[in-house]
Amino acid sequence: MSEIKALLFDVDGTLADTERDGHRIAFNRAFAQVGLDWEWTDELYGRLLEISGGKERMTHYLRHYIHPDSEPPQELLALIPDLHAIKNRFYWEMLDKGEIGLRPGVARLLTEAREQGLRLAIATTTTGDNVRSLLRNTLGADAEHWFELIASADEVANKKPSPAVYEYCLMRLGLAPTECIAFEDSENGMAATRGAGIPVIVTVNGYTQDGDYRDAELMLENLGEPEAPARVLGGRAAGRVSSSVCVDVGLLRKLRAG
Ligand code: XBP
Ligand code: MG
């Protein structure tokens, strides 16, 4: 069994709960700013999250919810890139104001992994600018340099569930899939890791908790903290760990040892 050399992190939903109270709000502000009466409620956004990528999500909404029976007007389709840029500006504003924090255990595990010499990378379908803004505002000015690689929609066009972003990480890091562990929060994310052959730990959130994560090593409520361990909800290795855990490098090595 190979030794763990790198941890690969998804961003939205995994490092932070950015979707419901971050991107969703920012999308709605962008719609209002350009005079569209679209409103993505909490419930609707949960359904739209099936589509990875903000531009793809808006295009899907336009085609399937606003114009289900005909081709949407060209001017609306052409507006999507601008809407996405406006949405991201509202999103950065929220991050700059400190309105979005990291999920439990994330800062702790990243810090410990660095101390133990593990390599770190990001594998996301959002943009590099969004990742850097989140890292800067939650972990500090130099946090983007904690990661040897930020693989985002800027580098890889095919979004999750495609394994492309994880395959790109493996290629850039020069590692075999079994030398890595990925962290994801959703079925699309897990499918991307599995397509690349990388073992995955899934920390679910309100939008993703009903998914099927039997192929994950562990399905958890979050990464846990020593004083507040996270409940183990499923996964292939669930029988080999306690009913609640704090995910640290020791636990990751234990999982790997089988
Ligand atoms: C999640 C996504 C993204 C975000 C919005 O990415 O699918 O589309 O919802 O970000 P991941 P953008 O979980 O892979 O980090 O608007 O930049 O796409
Ligand atoms: Mg995610």
PDB file of C-alpha atoms and ligand atoms in Angstrom:
ATOM      1  CA  MET A   1       0.000   0.000   0.000  1.00  0.00           C
ATOM      2  CA  SER A   2       1.535   3.372  -0.976  1.00  0.00           C
ATOM      3  CA  GLU A   3       2.360   6.063   1.537  1.00  0.00           C
ATOM      4  CA  ILE A   4       0.217   9.218   1.534  1.00  0.00           C
ATOM      5  CA  LYS A   5       2.123  12.049  -0.100  1.00  0.00           C
ATOM      6  CA  ALA A   6      -0.535  14.656  -0.890  1.00  0.00           C
ATOM      7  CA  LEU A   7      -3.943  15.876   0.202  1.00  0.00           C
ATOM      8  CA  LEU A   8      -6.195  17.276  -2.543  1.00  0.00           C
ATOM      9  CA  PHE A   9      -9.027  19.588  -1.519  1.00  0.00           C
ATOM     10  CA  ASP A  10     -12.229  20.557  -3.241  1.00  0.00           C
ATOM     11  CA  VAL A  11     -13.248  24.140  -2.381  1.00  0.00           C
ATOM     12  CA  ASP A  12     -16.970  24.944  -2.468  1.00  0.00           C
ATOM     13  CA  GLY A  13     -18.806  22.991   0.191  1.00  0.00           C
ATOM     14  CA  THR A  14     -15.599  21.313   1.436  1.00  0.00           C
ATOM     15  CA  LEU A  15     -13.201  24.019   2.629  1.00  0.00           C
ATOM     16  CA  ALA A  16     -16.152  26.294   3.399  1.00  0.00           C
ATOM     17  CA  ASP A  17     -19.932  26.333   3.132  1.00  0.00           C
ATOM     18  CA  THR A  18     -19.765  28.779   0.240  1.00  0.00           C
ATOM     19  CA  GLU A  19     -22.850  27.732  -1.681  1.00  0.00           C
ATOM     20  CA  ARG A  20     -26.090  28.593   0.147  1.00  0.00           C
ATOM     21  CA  ASP A  21     -24.947  31.774   1.877  1.00  0.00           C
ATOM     22  CA  GLY A  22     -22.181  32.738  -0.550  1.00  0.00           C
ATOM     23  CA  HIS A  23     -22.453  31.995  -4.268  1.00  0.00           C
ATOM     24  CA  ARG A  24     -26.281  31.750  -4.146  1.00  0.00           C
ATOM     25  CA  ILE A  25     -26.648  35.211  -2.600  1.00  0.00           C
ATOM     26  CA  ALA A  26     -24.085  36.622  -5.023  1.00  0.00           C
ATOM     27  CA  PHE A  27     -25.940  35.122  -8.040  1.00  0.00           C
ATOM     28  CA  ASN A  28     -29.193  36.733  -6.829  1.00  0.00           C
ATOM     29  CA  ARG A  29     -27.480  40.115  -6.397  1.00  0.00           C
ATOM     30  CA  ALA A  30     -26.076  39.859  -9.919  1.00  0.00           C
ATOM     31  CA  PHE A  31     -29.526  39.030 -11.362  1.00  0.00           C
ATOM     32  CA  ALA A  32     -31.018  42.055  -9.561  1.00  0.00           C
ATOM     33  CA  GLN A  33     -28.221  44.333 -10.719  1.00  0.00           C
ATOM     34  CA  VAL A  34     -28.890  43.637 -14.408  1.00  0.00           C
ATOM     35  CA  GLY A  35     -32.680  43.850 -13.910  1.00  0.00           C
ATOM     36  CA  LEU A  36     -33.524  40.132 -14.182  1.00  0.00           C
ATOM     37  CA  ASP A  37     -36.339  38.955 -11.906  1.00  0.00           C
ATOM     38  CA  TRP A  38     -34.653  35.561 -11.343  1.00  0.00           C
ATOM     39  CA  GLU A  39     -34.453  34.460  -7.705  1.00  0.00           C
ATOM     40  CA  TRP A  40     -32.564  31.347  -6.656  1.00  0.00           C
ATOM     41  CA  THR A  41     -34.140  30.168  -3.417  1.00  0.00           C
ATOM     42  CA  ASP A  42     -32.327  27.852  -1.045  1.00  0.00           C
ATOM     43  CA  GLU A  43     -34.399  24.909  -2.322  1.00  0.00           C
ATOM     44  CA  LEU A  44     -34.002  25.726  -6.037  1.00  0.00           C
ATOM     45  CA  TYR A  45     -30.256  26.248  -5.624  1.00  0.00           C
ATOM     46  CA  GLY A  46     -29.999  22.764  -4.128  1.00  0.00           C
ATOM     47  CA  ARG A  47     -31.398  21.371  -7.386  1.00  0.00           C
ATOM     48  CA  LEU A  48     -29.223  23.616  -9.561  1.00  0.00           C
ATOM     49  CA  LEU A  49     -26.061  22.450  -7.773  1.00  0.00           C
ATOM     50  CA  GLU A  50     -26.360  19.270  -9.836  1.00  0.00           C
ATOM     51  CA  ILE A  51     -24.700  21.383 -12.538  1.00  0.00           C
ATOM     52  CA  SER A  52     -21.082  22.242 -11.708  1.00  0.00           C
ATOM     53  CA  GLY A  53     -19.822  25.696 -12.677  1.00  0.00           C
ATOM     54  CA  GLY A  54     -21.581  29.031 -12.308  1.00  0.00           C
ATOM     55  CA  LYS A  55     -21.818  29.782 -16.038  1.00  0.00           C
ATOM     56  CA  GLU A  56     -23.045  26.267 -16.804  1.00  0.00           C
ATOM     57  CA  ARG A  57     -25.554  26.522 -13.907  1.00  0.00           C
ATOM     58  CA  MET A  58     -27.029  29.797 -15.229  1.00  0.00           C
ATOM     59  CA  THR A  59     -27.199  28.427 -18.779  1.00  0.00           C
ATOM     60  CA  HIS A  60     -28.987  25.318 -17.496  1.00  0.00           C
ATOM     61  CA  TYR A  61     -31.449  27.494 -15.543  1.00  0.00           C
ATOM     62  CA  LEU A  62     -32.132  29.673 -18.575  1.00  0.00           C
ATOM     63  CA  ARG A  63     -32.733  26.677 -20.817  1.00  0.00           C
ATOM     64  CA  HIS A  64     -34.683  24.440 -18.423  1.00  0.00           C
ATOM     65  CA  TYR A  65     -36.559  26.857 -16.128  1.00  0.00           C
ATOM     66  CA  ILE A  66     -36.993  30.131 -18.034  1.00  0.00           C
ATOM     67  CA  HIS A  67     -37.244  28.883 -21.640  1.00  0.00           C
ATOM     68  CA  PRO A  68     -38.031  25.158 -21.322  1.00  0.00           C
ATOM     69  CA  ASP A  69     -39.864  24.963 -24.664  1.00  0.00           C
ATOM     70  CA  SER A  70     -37.779  27.108 -26.961  1.00  0.00           C
ATOM     71  CA  GLU A  71     -34.226  28.268 -27.585  1.00  0.00           C
ATOM     72  CA  PRO A  72     -33.480  31.149 -25.136  1.00  0.00           C
ATOM     73  CA  PRO A  73     -32.966  34.579 -26.749  1.00  0.00           C
ATOM     74  CA  GLN A  74     -29.379  35.037 -27.920  1.00  0.00           C
ATOM     75  CA  GLU A  75     -28.949  38.239 -25.912  1.00  0.00           C
ATOM     76  CA  LEU A  76     -29.718  36.378 -22.654  1.00  0.00           C
ATOM     77  CA  LEU A  77     -27.254  33.593 -23.484  1.00  0.00           C
ATOM     78  CA  ALA A  78     -24.657  36.222 -24.344  1.00  0.00           C
ATOM     79  CA  LEU A  79     -25.202  37.896 -20.965  1.00  0.00           C
ATOM     80  CA  ILE A  80     -24.028  34.831 -18.979  1.00  0.00           C
ATOM     81  CA  PRO A  81     -20.268  35.617 -18.896  1.00  0.00           C
ATOM     82  CA  ASP A  82     -20.982  39.186 -17.695  1.00  0.00           C
ATOM     83  CA  LEU A  83     -23.456  37.932 -15.086  1.00  0.00           C
ATOM     84  CA  HIS A  84     -20.835  35.491 -13.853  1.00  0.00           C
ATOM     85  CA  ALA A  85     -18.246  38.265 -13.519  1.00  0.00           C
ATOM     86  CA  ILE A  86     -20.743  40.435 -11.595  1.00  0.00           C
ATOM     87  CA  LYS A  87     -21.649  37.460  -9.372  1.00  0.00           C
ATOM     88  CA  ASN A  88     -18.006  36.878  -8.547  1.00  0.00           C
ATOM     89  CA  ARG A  89     -17.513  40.529  -7.555  1.00  0.00           C
ATOM     90  CA  PHE A  90     -20.421  40.239  -5.092  1.00  0.00           C
ATOM     91  CA  TYR A  91     -18.935  36.948  -3.843  1.00  0.00           C
ATOM     92  CA  TRP A  92     -15.509  38.531  -3.229  1.00  0.00           C
ATOM     93  CA  GLU A  93     -17.218  41.386  -1.378  1.00  0.00           C
ATOM     94  CA  MET A  94     -18.775  38.843   1.026  1.00  0.00           C
ATOM     95  CA  LEU A  95     -15.425  37.110   1.518  1.00  0.00           C
ATOM     96  CA  ASP A  96     -13.639  40.425   2.114  1.00  0.00           C
ATOM     97  CA  LYS A  97     -16.210  41.241   4.799  1.00  0.00           C
ATOM     98  CA  GLY A  98     -15.433  37.916   6.528  1.00  0.00           C
ATOM     99  CA  GLU A  99     -18.974  36.609   5.972  1.00  0.00           C
ATOM    100  CA  ILE A 100     -17.821  33.084   5.022  1.00  0.00           C
ATOM    101  CA  GLY A 101     -15.624  30.977   7.314  1.00  0.00           C
ATOM    102  CA  LEU A 102     -13.917  27.606   6.931  1.00  0.00           C
ATOM    103  CA  ARG A 103     -15.674  24.396   7.944  1.00  0.00           C
ATOM    104  CA  PRO A 104     -14.665  22.689  11.220  1.00  0.00           C
ATOM    105  CA  GLY A 105     -11.290  20.996  11.147  1.00  0.00           C
ATOM    106  CA  VAL A 106     -10.118  22.454   7.833  1.00  0.00           C
ATOM    107  CA  ALA A 107      -7.535  24.943   9.174  1.00  0.00           C
ATOM    108  CA  ARG A 108      -6.333  22.400  11.733  1.00  0.00           C
ATOM    109  CA  LEU A 109      -5.802  19.605   9.186  1.00  0.00           C
ATOM    110  CA  LEU A 110      -4.104  21.906   6.657  1.00  0.00           C
ATOM    111  CA  THR A 111      -1.732  23.189   9.346  1.00  0.00           C
ATOM    112  CA  GLU A 112      -0.881  19.694  10.565  1.00  0.00           C
ATOM    113  CA  ALA A 113      -0.402  18.353   7.030  1.00  0.00           C
ATOM    114  CA  ARG A 114       2.076  21.161   6.282  1.00  0.00           C
ATOM    115  CA  GLU A 115       3.968  20.482   9.505  1.00  0.00           C
ATOM    116  CA  GLN A 116       4.222  16.811   8.546  1.00  0.00           C
ATOM    117  CA  GLY A 117       5.523  17.602   5.069  1.00  0.00           C
ATOM    118  CA  LEU A 118       2.495  16.417   3.114  1.00  0.00           C
ATOM    119  CA  ARG A 119       1.957  18.154  -0.219  1.00  0.00           C
ATOM    120  CA  LEU A 120      -1.271  20.140  -0.637  1.00  0.00           C
ATOM    121  CA  ALA A 121      -3.304  20.949  -3.736  1.00  0.00           C
ATOM    122  CA  ILE A 122      -6.697  22.348  -4.652  1.00  0.00           C
ATOM    123  CA  ALA A 123      -8.975  20.671  -7.218  1.00  0.00           C
ATOM    124  CA  THR A 124     -12.039  22.786  -7.928  1.00  0.00           C
ATOM    125  CA  THR A 125     -14.496  23.780 -10.630  1.00  0.00           C
ATOM    126  CA  THR A 126     -14.630  27.383  -9.455  1.00  0.00           C
ATOM    127  CA  THR A 127     -12.077  29.968 -10.622  1.00  0.00           C
ATOM    128  CA  GLY A 128      -8.590  30.543  -9.245  1.00  0.00           C
ATOM    129  CA  ASP A 129      -9.522  34.081  -8.181  1.00  0.00           C
ATOM    130  CA  ASN A 130     -12.401  32.745  -6.061  1.00  0.00           C
ATOM    131  CA  VAL A 131     -10.102  30.189  -4.413  1.00  0.00           C
ATOM    132  CA  ARG A 132      -7.378  32.757  -3.662  1.00  0.00           C
ATOM    133  CA  SER A 133      -9.913  35.187  -2.224  1.00  0.00           C
ATOM    134  CA  LEU A 134     -11.356  32.492   0.077  1.00  0.00           C
ATOM    135  CA  LEU A 135      -7.898  31.358   1.235  1.00  0.00           C
ATOM    136  CA  ARG A 136      -6.658  34.925   1.828  1.00  0.00           C
ATOM    137  CA  ASN A 137      -9.731  35.917   3.800  1.00  0.00           C
ATOM    138  CA  THR A 138      -9.894  32.800   5.959  1.00  0.00           C
ATOM    139  CA  LEU A 139      -6.306  31.590   6.432  1.00  0.00           C
ATOM    140  CA  GLY A 140      -4.237  34.711   5.800  1.00  0.00           C
ATOM    141  CA  ALA A 141      -2.372  36.573   3.113  1.00  0.00           C
ATOM    142  CA  ASP A 142       0.150  33.832   2.282  1.00  0.00           C
ATOM    143  CA  ALA A 143      -2.271  30.879   2.416  1.00  0.00           C
ATOM    144  CA  GLU A 144      -2.419  30.373  -1.348  1.00  0.00           C
ATOM    145  CA  HIS A 145       1.284  29.437  -1.136  1.00  0.00           C
ATOM    146  CA  TRP A 146       0.442  26.593   1.246  1.00  0.00           C
ATOM    147  CA  PHE A 147      -0.817  24.813  -1.872  1.00  0.00           C
ATOM    148  CA  GLU A 148       1.668  23.568  -4.407  1.00  0.00           C
ATOM    149  CA  LEU A 149      -1.048  23.626  -7.035  1.00  0.00           C
ATOM    150  CA  ILE A 150      -4.421  25.342  -7.419  1.00  0.00           C
ATOM    151  CA  ALA A 151      -6.176  23.440 -10.200  1.00  0.00           C
ATOM    152  CA  SER A 152      -9.348  25.321 -11.110  1.00  0.00           C
ATOM    153  CA  ALA A 153     -11.704  26.147 -13.979  1.00  0.00           C
ATOM    154  CA  ASP A 154      -8.889  28.389 -15.286  1.00  0.00           C
ATOM    155  CA  GLU A 155      -6.785  25.313 -16.087  1.00  0.00           C
ATOM    156  CA  VAL A 156      -9.369  22.575 -16.721  1.00  0.00           C
ATOM    157  CA  ALA A 157     -12.463  23.179 -18.822  1.00  0.00           C
ATOM    158  CA  ASN A 158     -14.249  19.867 -18.128  1.00  0.00           C
ATOM    159  CA  LYS A 159     -15.996  20.266 -14.796  1.00  0.00           C
ATOM    160  CA  LYS A 160     -16.812  17.647 -12.152  1.00  0.00           C
ATOM    161  CA  PRO A 161     -18.114  14.905 -12.291  1.00  0.00           C
ATOM    162  CA  SER A 162     -15.449  14.696 -15.003  1.00  0.00           C
ATOM    163  CA  PRO A 163     -12.196  13.432 -13.397  1.00  0.00           C
ATOM    164  CA  ALA A 164     -10.228  15.935 -15.526  1.00  0.00           C
ATOM    165  CA  VAL A 165      -9.269  18.304 -12.684  1.00  0.00           C
ATOM    166  CA  TYR A 166      -8.000  15.412 -10.534  1.00  0.00           C
ATOM    167  CA  GLU A 167      -6.118  13.853 -13.459  1.00  0.00           C
ATOM    168  CA  TYR A 168      -4.513  17.253 -14.045  1.00  0.00           C
ATOM    169  CA  CYS A 169      -3.455  17.376 -10.360  1.00  0.00           C
ATOM    170  CA  LEU A 170      -1.885  13.901 -10.555  1.00  0.00           C
ATOM    171  CA  MET A 171      -0.036  14.847 -13.728  1.00  0.00           C
ATOM    172  CA  ARG A 172       1.277  18.147 -12.291  1.00  0.00           C
ATOM    173  CA  LEU A 173       2.229  16.627  -8.933  1.00  0.00           C
ATOM    174  CA  GLY A 174       3.766  13.545 -10.551  1.00  0.00           C
ATOM    175  CA  LEU A 175       1.908  11.257  -8.133  1.00  0.00           C
ATOM    176  CA  ALA A 176      -0.053   8.022  -8.408  1.00  0.00           C
ATOM    177  CA  PRO A 177      -3.734   8.171  -7.369  1.00  0.00           C
ATOM    178  CA  THR A 178      -3.103   5.989  -4.308  1.00  0.00           C
ATOM    179  CA  GLU A 179      -0.421   8.394  -3.030  1.00  0.00           C
ATOM    180  CA  CYS A 180      -3.177  10.992  -2.556  1.00  0.00           C
ATOM    181  CA  ILE A 181      -6.348  11.434  -0.532  1.00  0.00           C
ATOM    182  CA  ALA A 182      -9.032  13.809  -1.795  1.00  0.00           C
ATOM    183  CA  PHE A 183     -11.614  15.716   0.236  1.00  0.00           C
ATOM    184  CA  GLU A 184     -15.008  16.388  -1.316  1.00  0.00           C
ATOM    185  CA  ASP A 185     -18.536  17.296  -0.239  1.00  0.00           C
ATOM    186  CA  SER A 186     -20.758  16.078  -3.076  1.00  0.00           C
ATOM    187  CA  GLU A 187     -21.617  13.199  -5.394  1.00  0.00           C
ATOM    188  CA  ASN A 188     -20.258  15.100  -8.406  1.00  0.00           C
ATOM    189  CA  GLY A 189     -17.017  15.696  -6.522  1.00  0.00           C
ATOM    190  CA  MET A 190     -16.752  12.092  -5.381  1.00  0.00           C
ATOM    191  CA  ALA A 191     -17.392  10.828  -8.928  1.00  0.00           C
ATOM    192  CA  ALA A 192     -14.521  13.042 -10.148  1.00  0.00           C
ATOM    193  CA  THR A 193     -12.099  11.544  -7.594  1.00  0.00           C
ATOM    194  CA  ARG A 194     -13.226   7.997  -8.280  1.00  0.00           C
ATOM    195  CA  GLY A 195     -12.857   8.544 -12.039  1.00  0.00           C
ATOM    196  CA  ALA A 196      -9.232   9.474 -11.351  1.00  0.00           C
ATOM    197  CA  GLY A 197      -8.803   6.500  -8.961  1.00  0.00           C
ATOM    198  CA  ILE A 198      -8.132   8.696  -5.913  1.00  0.00           C
ATOM    199  CA  PRO A 199      -9.483   7.612  -2.488  1.00  0.00           C
ATOM    200  CA  VAL A 200     -11.833  10.226  -1.068  1.00  0.00           C
ATOM    201  CA  ILE A 201     -13.211  11.400   2.254  1.00  0.00           C
ATOM    202  CA  VAL A 202     -16.582  13.122   1.898  1.00  0.00           C
ATOM    203  CA  THR A 203     -17.677  15.779   4.404  1.00  0.00           C
ATOM    204  CA  VAL A 204     -21.326  16.381   3.588  1.00  0.00           C
ATOM    205  CA  ASN A 205     -23.377  19.536   4.057  1.00  0.00           C
ATOM    206  CA  GLY A 206     -27.073  20.384   3.976  1.00  0.00           C
ATOM    207  CA  TYR A 207     -27.207  20.221   0.171  1.00  0.00           C
ATOM    208  CA  THR A 208     -25.275  16.983  -0.232  1.00  0.00           C
ATOM    209  CA  GLN A 209     -26.092  14.858   2.818  1.00  0.00           C
ATOM    210  CA  ASP A 210     -28.599  12.612   1.008  1.00  0.00           C
ATOM    211  CA  GLY A 211     -26.119  11.433  -1.636  1.00  0.00           C
ATOM    212  CA  ASP A 212     -24.722   7.930  -2.039  1.00  0.00           C
ATOM    213  CA  TYR A 213     -21.166   7.875  -0.689  1.00  0.00           C
ATOM    214  CA  ARG A 214     -20.604   4.141  -0.382  1.00  0.00           C
ATOM    215  CA  ASP A 215     -17.478   4.464  -2.554  1.00  0.00           C
ATOM    216  CA  ALA A 216     -15.877   7.005  -0.210  1.00  0.00           C
ATOM    217  CA  GLU A 217     -13.348   5.896   2.402  1.00  0.00           C
ATOM    218  CA  LEU A 218     -15.403   7.831   4.950  1.00  0.00           C
ATOM    219  CA  MET A 219     -18.550   9.931   4.848  1.00  0.00           C
ATOM    220  CA  LEU A 220     -18.466  12.441   7.719  1.00  0.00           C
ATOM    221  CA  GLU A 221     -20.461  15.411   8.956  1.00  0.00           C
ATOM    222  CA  ASN A 222     -17.213  17.444   8.862  1.00  0.00           C
ATOM    223  CA  LEU A 223     -13.497  16.929   9.587  1.00  0.00           C
ATOM    224  CA  GLY A 224     -14.032  17.376  13.322  1.00  0.00           C
ATOM    225  CA  GLU A 225     -11.981  19.083  16.012  1.00  0.00           C
ATOM    226  CA  PRO A 226     -10.372  17.364  19.032  1.00  0.00           C
ATOM    227  CA  GLU A 227     -13.022  18.853  21.304  1.00  0.00           C
ATOM    228  CA  ALA A 228     -15.857  18.264  18.819  1.00  0.00           C
ATOM    229  CA  PRO A 229     -15.267  15.084  16.796  1.00  0.00           C
ATOM    230  CA  ALA A 230     -17.384  14.559  13.672  1.00  0.00           C
ATOM    231  CA  ARG A 231     -19.927  11.785  13.318  1.00  0.00           C
ATOM    232  CA  VAL A 232     -19.026   9.007  10.886  1.00  0.00           C
ATOM    233  CA  LEU A 233     -22.011   8.599   8.555  1.00  0.00           C
ATOM    234  CA  GLY A 234     -20.743   5.864   6.242  1.00  0.00           C
ATOM    235  CA  GLY A 235     -18.035   4.848   3.803  1.00  0.00           C
ATOM    236  CA  ARG A 236     -15.920   1.761   3.161  1.00  0.00           C
ATOM    237  CA  ALA A 237     -13.693   2.280   6.218  1.00  0.00           C
ATOM    238  CA  ALA A 238     -16.512   3.209   8.627  1.00  0.00           C
ATOM    239  CA  GLY A 239     -16.163  -0.103  10.471  1.00  0.00           C
ATOM    240  CA  ARG A 240     -12.458   0.525  11.149  1.00  0.00           C
ATOM    241  CA  VAL A 241     -12.790   3.860  12.993  1.00  0.00           C
ATOM    242  CA  SER A 242     -14.782   5.100  15.994  1.00  0.00           C
ATOM    243  CA  SER A 243     -18.302   6.417  15.575  1.00  0.00           C
ATOM    244  CA  SER A 244     -16.968   9.983  15.690  1.00  0.00           C
ATOM    245  CA  VAL A 245     -13.531  11.142  14.600  1.00  0.00           C
ATOM    246  CA  CYS A 246     -11.221  14.090  14.307  1.00  0.00           C
ATOM    247  CA  VAL A 247      -9.530  13.710  10.914  1.00  0.00           C
ATOM    248  CA  ASP A 248      -5.785  14.174  11.379  1.00  0.00           C
ATOM    249  CA  VAL A 249      -2.749  12.862   9.536  1.00  0.00           C
ATOM    250  CA  GLY A 250      -2.555   9.864  11.901  1.00  0.00           C
ATOM    251  CA  LEU A 251      -6.095   8.826  10.992  1.00  0.00           C
ATOM    252  CA  LEU A 252      -5.387   9.245   7.265  1.00  0.00           C
ATOM    253  CA  ARG A 253      -2.309   7.004   7.595  1.00  0.00           C
ATOM    254  CA  LYS A 254      -4.340   4.449   9.553  1.00  0.00           C
ATOM    255  CA  LEU A 255      -6.971   4.374   6.798  1.00  0.00           C
ATOM    256  CA  ARG A 256      -4.244   3.893   4.216  1.00  0.00           C
ATOM    257  CA  ALA A 257      -2.633   1.066   6.181  1.00  0.00           C
ATOM    258  CA  GLY A 258      -5.947  -0.838   5.909  1.00  0.00           C
TER     259      GLY A 258
HETATM  260  C1  XBP B   1     -18.507  24.100  -6.993  1.00  0.00           C
HETATM  261  C2  XBP B   1     -19.115  24.658  -8.185  1.00  0.00           C
HETATM  262  C3  XBP B   1     -18.992  26.074  -8.513  1.00  0.00           C
HETATM  263  C4  XBP B   1     -19.590  27.034  -7.485  1.00  0.00           C
HETATM  264  C5  XBP B   1     -19.671  28.434  -8.043  1.00  0.00           C
HETATM  265  O1  XBP B   1     -17.127  23.927  -7.204  1.00  0.00           O
HETATM  266  O2  XBP B   1     -19.721  23.928  -8.936  1.00  0.00           O
HETATM  267  O3  XBP B   1     -19.645  26.259  -9.722  1.00  0.00           O
HETATM  268  O4  XBP B   1     -20.912  26.644  -7.181  1.00  0.00           O
HETATM  269  O5  XBP B   1     -18.451  28.864  -8.517  1.00  0.00           O
HETATM  270  P1  XBP B   1     -16.230  22.915  -6.289  1.00  0.00           P
HETATM  271  P2  XBP B   1     -18.310  29.467  -9.999  1.00  0.00           P
HETATM  272  O6  XBP B   1     -17.109  22.218  -5.313  1.00  0.00           O
HETATM  273  O7  XBP B   1     -15.590  21.984  -7.293  1.00  0.00           O
HETATM  274  O8  XBP B   1     -15.192  23.792  -5.623  1.00  0.00           O
HETATM  275  O9  XBP B   1     -19.397  30.449 -10.196  1.00  0.00           O
HETATM  276  O10 XBP B   1     -16.935  30.095 -10.044  1.00  0.00           O
HETATM  277  O11 XBP B   1     -18.428  28.301 -10.967  1.00  0.00           O
HETATM  278 MG    MG B   2     -17.734  20.955  -3.687  1.00  0.00          MG
END
